[in-house]
XYZ file of C-alpha atoms in Angstrom:
632
model
C 0.006 0.190 0.096
C 1.242 3.687 -0.727
C 0.692 6.567 1.455
C 0.275 9.695 1.013
C 1.305 12.942 3.050
C -1.726 13.711 4.350
C -2.594 10.064 5.604
C 0.915 10.119 7.195
C 0.141 13.842 8.834
C -3.434 12.627 10.026
C -2.029 9.332 11.559
C 0.458 11.515 13.483
C -1.641 13.679 15.029
C -4.107 10.805 15.637
C -7.425 12.632 14.243
C -9.182 13.109 11.099
C -8.954 15.726 9.093
C -12.679 16.646 9.470
C -11.982 17.396 13.604
C -8.468 18.963 12.853
C -8.215 22.598 15.001
C -6.072 25.182 14.778
C -3.025 24.950 16.867
C -0.594 27.211 17.274
C 2.085 24.499 18.754
C 5.351 23.309 16.757
C 3.988 20.372 15.577
C 1.071 21.764 13.768
C 3.344 24.499 12.476
C 5.619 21.370 10.779
C 2.821 19.722 9.899
C 1.313 22.026 7.913
C 4.643 22.812 6.324
C 4.445 19.309 5.219
C 1.282 19.363 4.223
C 1.896 22.283 1.962
C 4.791 20.571 0.394
C 4.249 20.041 -3.750
C 5.714 16.717 -4.200
C 4.664 16.287 -7.357
C 7.898 18.398 -8.355
C 10.380 17.197 -6.083
C 11.668 13.796 -7.297
C 14.423 12.919 -5.060
C 11.075 12.768 -2.397
C 9.393 10.693 -4.752
C 12.232 8.601 -5.160
C 12.841 8.237 -1.663
C 9.150 7.731 -0.908
C 9.170 4.748 -3.409
C 12.302 3.496 -2.282
C 10.552 3.516 1.163
C 7.469 1.644 -0.109
C 9.684 -1.371 -1.259
C 10.644 -2.529 2.472
C 8.090 -0.525 4.425
C 5.205 -3.084 3.965
C 3.126 -2.657 7.024
C 2.043 0.194 8.316
C 2.450 -0.454 12.417
C 3.128 1.412 15.038
C 6.378 -0.998 15.689
C 6.910 -0.392 12.411
C 6.817 3.404 12.102
C 9.137 3.676 15.254
C 12.106 1.448 13.903
C 11.773 3.331 10.450
C 14.770 5.238 11.453
C 16.669 2.538 12.308
C 15.682 0.503 9.120
C 16.701 2.806 6.817
C 20.244 3.713 8.560
C 20.710 -0.036 8.148
C 19.761 -0.425 4.803
C 22.011 2.864 3.927
C 25.022 1.016 5.655
C 23.871 -2.253 3.795
C 24.161 -0.205 -0.132
C 27.138 1.600 1.190
C 29.221 -1.480 1.447
C 28.284 -2.862 -1.639
C 29.563 0.321 -3.073
C 32.747 -0.015 -1.112
C 32.927 -4.025 -2.811
C 32.273 -2.746 -6.113
C 34.771 -0.471 -5.889
C 37.720 -2.536 -4.167
C 37.434 -4.824 -7.322
C 37.727 -1.968 -9.497
C 41.064 -0.912 -7.621
C 42.381 -4.437 -8.259
C 42.222 -4.157 -11.202
C 43.737 -1.024 -11.877
C 46.909 -2.162 -9.797
C 47.219 -5.243 -11.887
C 47.169 -2.982 -15.029
C 49.724 -0.747 -13.431
C 52.050 -3.824 -12.570
C 51.699 -4.935 -15.880
C 52.625 -1.380 -16.993
C 55.802 -1.900 -15.030
C 57.111 -4.947 -16.205
C 56.771 -3.853 -19.521
C 59.008 -0.962 -18.529
C 61.370 -3.336 -17.112
C 61.808 -5.589 -19.758
C 62.369 -2.724 -22.155
C 65.074 -1.777 -19.615
C 66.580 -4.752 -19.696
C 66.434 -5.640 -23.363
C 68.272 -2.044 -23.828
C 70.921 -3.364 -21.676
C 71.518 -6.560 -23.262
C 71.698 -4.798 -26.460
C 74.618 -2.822 -25.140
C 76.235 -5.741 -23.443
C 76.129 -7.606 -26.701
C 78.071 -4.800 -28.876
C 80.766 -4.571 -26.021
C 81.292 -7.908 -26.047
C 81.824 -8.249 -29.703
C 85.161 -6.210 -29.265
C 85.899 -8.550 -26.407
C 85.005 -12.011 -28.501
C 87.903 -11.026 -31.007
C 90.336 -10.367 -28.571
C 89.513 -13.727 -27.336
C 89.675 -15.480 -30.543
C 93.639 -14.089 -30.901
C 94.236 -15.381 -27.621
C 92.596 -18.863 -28.380
C 94.777 -18.924 -31.512
C 97.957 -18.312 -29.668
C 97.163 -20.633 -26.993
C 96.289 -23.356 -29.358
C 99.675 -23.028 -30.965
C 101.065 -23.245 -27.325
C 99.212 -26.306 -26.074
C 99.015 -28.379 -29.266
C 102.794 -27.250 -30.728
C 106.516 -28.320 -29.836
C 109.147 -25.066 -29.762
C 112.028 -24.939 -31.699
C 113.787 -25.255 -28.556
C 112.061 -28.947 -27.954
C 112.554 -30.084 -30.954
C 115.876 -29.656 -30.978
C 116.094 -31.505 -27.466
C 114.542 -34.486 -28.918
C 116.573 -34.303 -31.801
C 120.053 -33.877 -30.383
C 120.121 -37.422 -28.376
C 120.656 -39.271 -30.966
C 124.564 -39.405 -30.520
C 125.102 -37.865 -26.865
C 123.848 -39.096 -23.664
C 120.314 -38.053 -22.170
C 119.680 -35.417 -20.118
C 116.309 -34.730 -17.697
C 115.003 -31.673 -20.199
C 114.705 -34.791 -22.622
C 112.129 -36.739 -20.500
C 110.537 -33.041 -19.771
C 109.878 -32.631 -23.495
C 109.111 -36.684 -23.849
C 106.654 -35.782 -21.158
C 105.080 -33.025 -23.258
C 104.954 -34.957 -26.255
C 102.902 -37.537 -24.592
C 100.351 -34.852 -22.942
C 99.599 -32.955 -26.342
C 99.273 -36.764 -27.942
C 96.449 -37.126 -24.923
C 95.088 -33.450 -25.105
C 94.652 -33.656 -28.743
C 91.864 -36.460 -28.655
C 89.695 -33.603 -27.055
C 89.812 -31.870 -30.484
C 88.065 -34.869 -32.215
C 85.250 -34.430 -30.313
C 84.847 -31.265 -31.542
C 84.681 -29.567 -35.087
C 88.370 -29.402 -35.480
C 88.857 -33.251 -36.479
C 91.286 -32.340 -39.058
C 93.477 -30.535 -37.260
C 93.338 -33.076 -34.461
C 94.106 -35.951 -36.799
C 97.015 -34.091 -38.105
C 98.373 -33.341 -34.546
C 97.914 -36.853 -33.263
C 99.449 -38.123 -36.171
C 102.963 -35.822 -35.740
C 103.088 -36.657 -31.991
C 102.746 -40.271 -32.602
C 105.572 -40.524 -34.864
C 107.929 -38.173 -32.414
C 107.001 -40.396 -29.180
C 107.896 -43.826 -31.554
C 111.301 -42.057 -32.398
C 111.999 -41.114 -28.864
C 110.820 -44.095 -27.355
C 113.317 -46.236 -30.301
C 116.318 -43.757 -29.064
C 115.442 -43.955 -25.403
C 115.512 -47.871 -25.716
C 118.656 -47.766 -27.317
C 120.610 -45.829 -24.931
C 118.868 -47.643 -22.275
C 120.112 -51.129 -23.067
C 123.679 -50.120 -23.686
C 123.784 -48.515 -20.096
C 122.337 -51.846 -18.557
C 125.401 -53.781 -20.479
C 127.654 -51.888 -18.693
C 126.357 -53.203 -15.295
C 128.107 -56.403 -15.099
C 130.405 -55.539 -11.857
C 129.590 -56.895 -8.590
C 128.571 -53.640 -7.159
C 126.721 -51.538 -9.949
C 125.575 -47.825 -9.596
C 122.314 -47.159 -10.935
C 122.197 -43.432 -12.391
C 118.940 -41.648 -11.740
C 118.620 -41.071 -15.765
C 118.527 -44.432 -16.168
C 115.776 -44.963 -13.421
C 114.058 -42.174 -15.230
C 114.547 -44.358 -18.720
C 112.760 -47.275 -17.045
C 109.775 -45.058 -15.905
C 109.338 -43.639 -19.391
C 109.526 -47.050 -21.066
C 106.666 -48.426 -18.988
C 104.548 -46.765 -22.093
C 106.190 -49.093 -24.432
C 105.906 -52.843 -22.617
C 108.067 -54.492 -25.248
C 110.608 -52.349 -25.035
C 110.161 -51.948 -21.388
C 110.666 -55.906 -21.131
C 113.733 -55.846 -23.534
C 115.451 -53.346 -21.354
C 114.595 -55.604 -18.112
C 115.968 -58.484 -19.510
C 119.180 -56.796 -20.965
C 119.756 -55.817 -16.737
C 118.984 -59.302 -15.688
C 121.769 -60.929 -18.379
C 123.976 -58.292 -17.006
C 123.693 -59.029 -13.267
C 123.252 -62.864 -13.888
C 126.430 -62.816 -15.588
C 128.135 -60.677 -12.173
C 126.330 -62.860 -9.802
C 127.995 -66.201 -11.685
C 131.369 -64.921 -11.425
C 130.730 -63.534 -8.167
C 129.801 -66.979 -6.792
C 132.593 -68.736 -8.347
C 135.133 -66.288 -6.888
C 133.598 -66.822 -3.527
C 133.878 -70.257 -3.462
C 137.369 -70.625 -5.316
C 139.155 -67.225 -4.132
C 137.597 -65.951 -0.980
C 136.892 -62.306 -0.596
C 139.311 -58.817 -1.634
C 142.928 -59.814 -0.080
C 141.938 -63.548 0.656
C 139.420 -62.258 3.308
C 136.784 -64.168 3.726
C 138.751 -67.003 2.818
C 137.159 -69.492 -0.128
C 133.947 -71.523 0.716
C 135.759 -74.564 -0.720
C 138.517 -74.193 2.123
C 135.352 -75.433 4.306
C 134.224 -78.235 2.272
C 135.244 -80.606 5.339
C 132.733 -78.868 7.265
C 129.445 -79.775 5.910
C 127.327 -77.342 7.784
C 129.672 -74.372 7.682
C 130.032 -75.389 3.816
C 126.506 -75.444 3.372
C 125.808 -72.734 5.481
C 128.264 -70.579 3.493
C 127.078 -70.809 0.169
C 123.499 -69.967 1.482
C 124.597 -67.422 3.254
C 126.523 -65.596 -0.080
C 123.232 -66.520 -1.905
C 121.348 -64.513 0.618
C 123.209 -61.650 0.430
C 123.566 -61.608 -3.439
C 119.571 -61.729 -3.507
C 119.213 -58.670 -1.266
C 121.913 -56.750 -2.998
C 120.154 -57.618 -6.975
C 117.052 -56.669 -5.081
C 118.220 -53.535 -3.988
C 119.771 -52.967 -7.610
C 116.787 -53.902 -9.063
C 114.478 -51.288 -6.622
C 117.268 -48.810 -7.413
C 116.562 -49.415 -11.290
C 112.676 -49.097 -10.903
C 112.326 -46.848 -7.720
C 110.139 -44.522 -10.016
C 107.970 -47.243 -11.370
C 104.765 -49.107 -9.878
C 106.242 -52.850 -9.422
C 104.324 -55.418 -9.908
C 104.995 -59.093 -8.963
C 106.309 -60.129 -12.503
C 109.189 -57.487 -12.244
C 110.914 -60.042 -9.655
C 111.511 -62.444 -12.289
C 115.092 -60.659 -12.552
C 115.886 -61.506 -9.116
C 114.618 -65.357 -10.208
C 117.125 -65.398 -13.165
C 119.530 -63.828 -11.361
C 119.394 -66.523 -8.657
C 118.876 -69.097 -10.856
C 122.491 -68.502 -12.063
C 123.664 -69.733 -8.954
C 121.370 -72.724 -8.627
C 123.302 -74.895 -10.659
C 126.475 -74.344 -8.137
C 124.510 -75.238 -5.815
C 125.198 -79.067 -6.524
C 127.748 -78.888 -3.976
C 124.837 -78.895 -1.476
C 123.295 -81.823 -2.852
C 126.601 -83.816 -2.875
C 126.942 -82.984 0.671
C 123.253 -84.259 1.762
C 123.853 -87.836 -0.490
C 126.800 -88.136 1.334
C 124.976 -88.661 4.788
C 127.124 -87.000 7.243
C 124.956 -88.080 10.014
C 121.700 -87.567 11.335
C 122.286 -84.958 13.243
C 124.147 -82.690 10.783
C 121.392 -83.776 8.285
C 118.981 -82.705 10.808
C 120.920 -79.152 11.180
C 121.345 -79.042 7.319
C 117.706 -79.340 6.721
C 116.838 -76.687 8.992
C 119.612 -74.508 7.895
C 118.374 -74.854 4.209
C 114.259 -73.981 5.568
C 115.670 -70.822 7.403
C 117.313 -69.780 4.196
C 114.265 -70.849 2.089
C 112.285 -68.602 4.427
C 114.637 -65.486 4.887
C 115.067 -65.628 0.646
C 111.181 -65.468 0.275
C 110.639 -62.779 2.847
C 112.883 -60.733 0.779
C 111.909 -61.409 -2.701
C 108.370 -63.103 -1.917
C 107.602 -66.207 -4.207
C 108.584 -64.330 -7.244
C 112.406 -65.901 -7.479
C 110.601 -69.368 -7.753
C 113.822 -71.495 -9.187
C 116.191 -70.406 -6.449
C 113.331 -71.107 -3.777
C 112.203 -74.452 -5.543
C 115.558 -75.076 -5.501
C 116.273 -74.721 -2.020
C 113.241 -76.259 -1.122
C 114.331 -79.656 -3.051
C 117.348 -79.434 -0.966
C 115.320 -79.402 2.079
C 113.140 -82.433 1.282
C 115.843 -84.305 0.426
C 117.654 -83.662 3.526
C 114.960 -83.945 5.489
C 113.899 -87.289 3.535
C 117.554 -88.749 4.374
C 117.517 -87.702 8.225
C 114.547 -89.399 8.738
C 115.849 -92.703 6.571
C 118.639 -92.372 8.969
C 116.207 -92.536 11.545
C 114.240 -95.432 10.425
C 117.348 -97.423 9.838
C 118.560 -96.751 13.019
C 115.495 -97.538 14.619
C 115.089 -100.811 12.888
C 118.429 -102.054 13.991
C 116.895 -101.454 17.309
C 114.335 -103.795 16.684
C 116.278 -106.267 14.643
C 118.881 -106.934 17.533
C 116.939 -106.500 21.080
C 119.483 -106.311 24.032
C 118.404 -108.067 27.469
C 118.028 -105.615 29.973
C 120.807 -105.145 32.307
C 121.255 -106.792 35.421
C 120.338 -103.188 37.306
C 117.233 -103.169 35.033
C 118.241 -99.872 33.983
C 118.483 -98.662 30.436
C 119.974 -100.557 28.202
C 123.166 -99.033 26.214
C 120.952 -99.216 22.717
C 118.200 -96.950 24.552
C 121.348 -94.547 25.721
C 122.630 -94.074 22.555
C 119.780 -93.447 20.874
C 118.000 -90.885 23.379
C 121.475 -89.094 23.054
C 120.712 -88.882 19.422
C 117.301 -87.823 20.008
C 119.008 -85.290 22.396
C 121.502 -83.937 20.052
C 118.576 -83.480 17.405
C 116.240 -81.891 19.577
C 119.070 -79.363 20.675
C 119.567 -78.285 17.034
C 116.213 -78.327 16.260
C 115.486 -76.167 19.653
C 118.134 -73.638 18.321
C 117.279 -73.148 14.894
C 115.223 -69.832 13.550
C 113.077 -71.700 11.654
C 109.492 -70.697 11.968
C 107.611 -71.839 15.093
C 104.758 -73.702 12.938
C 107.690 -75.722 10.712
C 109.438 -76.511 13.944
C 106.768 -78.174 15.595
C 105.740 -80.222 12.693
C 109.098 -81.395 12.324
C 109.678 -82.032 16.163
C 106.221 -84.478 16.279
C 107.696 -86.205 13.224
C 111.131 -86.757 14.646
C 109.619 -87.745 17.947
C 107.281 -90.613 16.393
C 110.049 -91.516 14.389
C 112.448 -92.224 17.240
C 110.091 -92.973 20.412
C 107.784 -95.474 19.033
C 110.252 -97.496 17.903
C 112.065 -97.271 21.570
C 109.344 -97.834 23.334
C 108.821 -101.231 21.238
C 112.059 -101.879 21.680
C 111.643 -101.821 25.612
C 108.512 -103.817 25.566
C 110.265 -106.401 24.071
C 113.136 -106.413 25.663
C 111.085 -106.662 29.142
C 109.266 -109.214 27.787
C 110.642 -112.146 29.822
C 111.022 -110.562 33.038
C 109.033 -111.188 35.847
C 106.275 -108.725 36.618
C 108.259 -106.710 39.083
C 111.519 -106.674 37.282
C 109.573 -105.884 33.765
C 107.988 -102.840 35.726
C 110.938 -101.501 37.548
C 113.014 -101.915 33.983
C 110.211 -100.264 32.193
C 109.993 -97.404 34.774
C 113.707 -96.735 34.258
C 113.438 -96.695 30.738
C 110.076 -94.460 30.490
C 111.735 -91.800 32.999
C 114.706 -91.571 30.668
C 113.128 -90.762 27.850
C 110.973 -88.154 29.810
C 113.763 -86.594 31.491
C 115.416 -86.382 28.022
C 112.311 -85.016 26.433
C 111.279 -82.504 29.284
C 113.716 -79.861 28.262
C 112.315 -79.014 25.025
C 109.268 -77.544 23.602
C 106.284 -79.169 21.828
C 106.578 -82.346 23.814
C 103.618 -81.935 26.279
C 101.675 -84.521 24.650
C 104.509 -87.005 24.371
C 105.259 -86.498 28.289
C 101.522 -87.318 29.042
C 101.548 -90.359 27.583
C 105.234 -91.355 29.018
C 103.691 -90.088 32.339
C 100.502 -91.934 31.744
C 102.649 -95.505 30.938
C 104.810 -94.685 33.824
C 102.043 -94.460 36.525
C 100.641 -97.744 35.160
C 103.619 -99.498 35.959
C 104.058 -97.810 38.970
C 100.567 -99.167 40.123
C 101.807 -102.748 39.426
C 105.112 -102.238 41.462
C 102.815 -101.007 44.582
C 100.842 -104.178 44.464
C 103.905 -105.833 44.502
C 105.592 -104.071 47.607
C 102.166 -104.364 49.500
C 101.930 -108.406 48.638
C 105.909 -108.747 49.423
C 105.512 -107.090 53.037
C 102.198 -108.852 53.603
C 103.504 -112.308 52.687
C 106.841 -111.839 55.070
C 104.671 -110.082 58.128
C 102.265 -112.967 58.173
C 99.572 -111.125 56.982
C 99.188 -112.009 53.342
C 96.944 -115.521 53.704
C 94.950 -114.338 56.377
C 94.115 -110.890 54.762
C 93.200 -113.055 51.785
C 90.764 -115.454 53.617
C 89.267 -112.329 55.353
C 88.618 -110.626 51.819
C 87.114 -114.134 50.615
C 84.922 -114.870 53.757
C 81.338 -114.898 53.666
C 78.624 -114.586 56.530
C 77.551 -118.591 55.613
C 80.896 -120.052 56.528
C 79.834 -118.906 60.061
C 82.172 -117.085 62.545
C 86.126 -116.272 61.185
C 87.453 -117.495 64.249
C 86.322 -121.503 63.367
C 88.430 -121.347 60.138
C 91.994 -122.880 59.780
C 94.962 -120.183 60.635
C 92.301 -117.636 61.879
C 92.060 -118.912 65.185
C 93.515 -116.669 67.932
C 96.981 -118.556 68.080
C 97.725 -118.246 64.661
C 96.517 -114.322 64.294
C 98.681 -113.748 67.643
C 101.536 -115.664 65.845
C 101.455 -113.721 62.714
C 100.761 -110.607 64.871
C 104.632 -110.935 66.272
C 105.728 -111.260 62.886
C 103.793 -108.126 61.858
C 105.312 -106.621 64.961
C 108.633 -107.185 63.631
C 107.716 -105.225 60.441
C 106.578 -102.637 62.461
C 109.841 -101.827 64.448
C 111.840 -102.166 60.782
C 109.748 -101.520 58.292
C 113.015 -100.456 55.599
C 113.719 -104.431 56.281
C 111.182 -105.619 54.133
C 111.423 -103.796 50.534
C 111.584 -105.553 47.334
C 115.558 -105.520 45.801
C 113.681 -104.215 42.325
C 113.282 -100.864 44.494
C 116.691 -99.886 44.677
C 117.001 -100.140 41.299
C 115.370 -97.287 40.023
C 117.067 -94.146 38.704
C 114.841 -91.590 40.470
C 114.362 -91.250 44.325
C 110.974 -89.663 43.893
C 109.408 -92.950 42.356
C 111.085 -95.159 44.944
C 109.547 -93.194 47.659
C 106.106 -93.039 45.950
C 106.392 -96.597 45.661
C 106.778 -96.965 49.390
C 104.128 -94.620 50.174
C 101.488 -95.940 48.641
C 101.983 -99.576 49.280
C 102.201 -98.518 53.156
C 98.580 -96.902 52.235
C 97.622 -100.690 51.055
C 99.316 -102.349 53.965
C 97.325 -100.126 56.423
C 94.271 -100.685 54.825
C 94.577 -104.178 54.676
C 95.458 -104.149 58.542
C 92.353 -101.954 59.103
C 89.949 -104.200 57.409
C 91.541 -107.249 59.399
C 90.891 -105.838 62.628
C 87.385 -104.506 62.015
C 86.877 -108.330 61.078
C 88.474 -109.271 64.565
C 86.375 -107.086 66.880
C 83.160 -107.531 65.058
C 81.360 -110.285 67.636
C 80.295 -111.868 64.787
C 83.210 -113.836 63.958
C 83.612 -115.056 67.811
C 86.798 -114.147 68.965
C 87.237 -113.741 72.519
C 89.667 -110.742 73.772
C 90.048 -109.564 70.315
C 92.194 -106.783 71.778
C 94.528 -109.187 73.210
C 94.999 -110.517 69.859
C 95.436 -107.299 67.638
C 96.619 -105.063 70.454
C 97.330 -101.876 67.974
C 94.129 -99.816 66.068
C 94.653 -99.031 62.535
C 95.651 -95.421 63.623
C 98.338 -96.687 65.160
C 99.915 -99.003 62.591
C 99.615 -95.664 60.712
C 101.553 -93.900 62.720
C 104.125 -96.148 63.094
C 104.641 -96.905 59.207
C 104.529 -92.887 58.081
């Protein structure tokens, strides 16, 4: 519904037009002013009223009172909407401004770059000139360098030659980079030129080094630094390098052969040291001097080769020259073989075997396994001497078993046993003092002991087979004791000592029983003790058995008292034959314990009322403790 101004005015004053009266109050004047207003010509008012009618739909007292607030809120909403629209407009304008700024920066950058390009054209021309000069300096030799390479055909080499040769090699390697570019034609020409220079230079270097090596035929040679540089450079040509090494090996082989022959026949300068051949009557020194000279020569040749190849990354194959040098002396080592075959005796053979083993280990530590010919020759001689040594021991052992000696009257070790143990002691002493590595010494020790001790034990067993129990045990203990005392001084004999001790204890048990039986028999208790042990309850009291009555027991106690008064008088004769006083004391002590045990069992049986003895303390007037005290 649309309201007119008149309707509004009459509603405000609360009366109808017909009843209106003239009033002079301010409200009336204000209403009259409003009523007199011409709305037809006031477009703004009309638009405002139209807008008001759009949201003022209910003409009520509440609506009229809230009209002002509603209008203000609507005005605020319209203003906020207006602000949002203009915000978007501002953002679009800012984006346009950024684009304009970017275009301006791009234009400035392009201008700067054009200036730089213009400036660098001049610089590039200068760089091209410098590159051309550097190219010639890098990939071409100077006239002085060419003269150095060409001037060595007749004269000696200098260090400058190797510097120029290294430069040629460097140019040849660097020119490969040109082949990856568009300068392939220039690269191929330079590479061909440098390759030709290298081949010519290496050929000259090889001939010079070959001539230098041919002069190294003295026992003591001086390797020049230039020759060492030449060997380092020749590594790039393996064929020429190996030819030069062969030439060096040939020269040194000649020097070693001549030096070894002089050492054998002439000796050192002025006759000191004396010629090795003058000691041929002493096999050990004769062999030792030859091996010592060979060891010294090997070490010297290694030093010469290291001096020659000090600039070379030495590989194992290079040491073949040491092998060739040592092999030249191998033919002269036939003298050692002749000494071994002559069989100078087991001890000397064993010492020579250890000496060969020591020098094999020492020389291999110097040159490794490269000197295979020399080391193989020494190893073969070591095995030969070792084989003949063990054959000698086996022959000695077989002779022991072929003719076994009877035990001596004193039941001590036989002469054959003493001789064999003396031989074994000499072998072990020489082995103990050798400088052979520990593991090799232990293996040899075990083999030597097996080769000698086993036949010895068998010989002693066969020799004692016809003796009585006590005599056999005494003889075996003495023999085993001699073996044990011989081995106790040396290393690696623990297992053998344990075995010998076990056998000794077995024979000692036999002797302890024999001594106890000897005492009980002569003290009159042997038969009584046997009956007590075999008695069973169903047989009745012991006192009813023959020889176990009170009278018999008292008579036996008289003999037993004599033993207690002088126990040393009842000892087997065999106890006087022992080589060890400790063994004798051990047998007496343990046999006494058995006697005390037997008396204790007899005492318990007599004191037992079941066995029917009257006045048992009168029969056995000593307790077991008293007997033990008397015998201790």
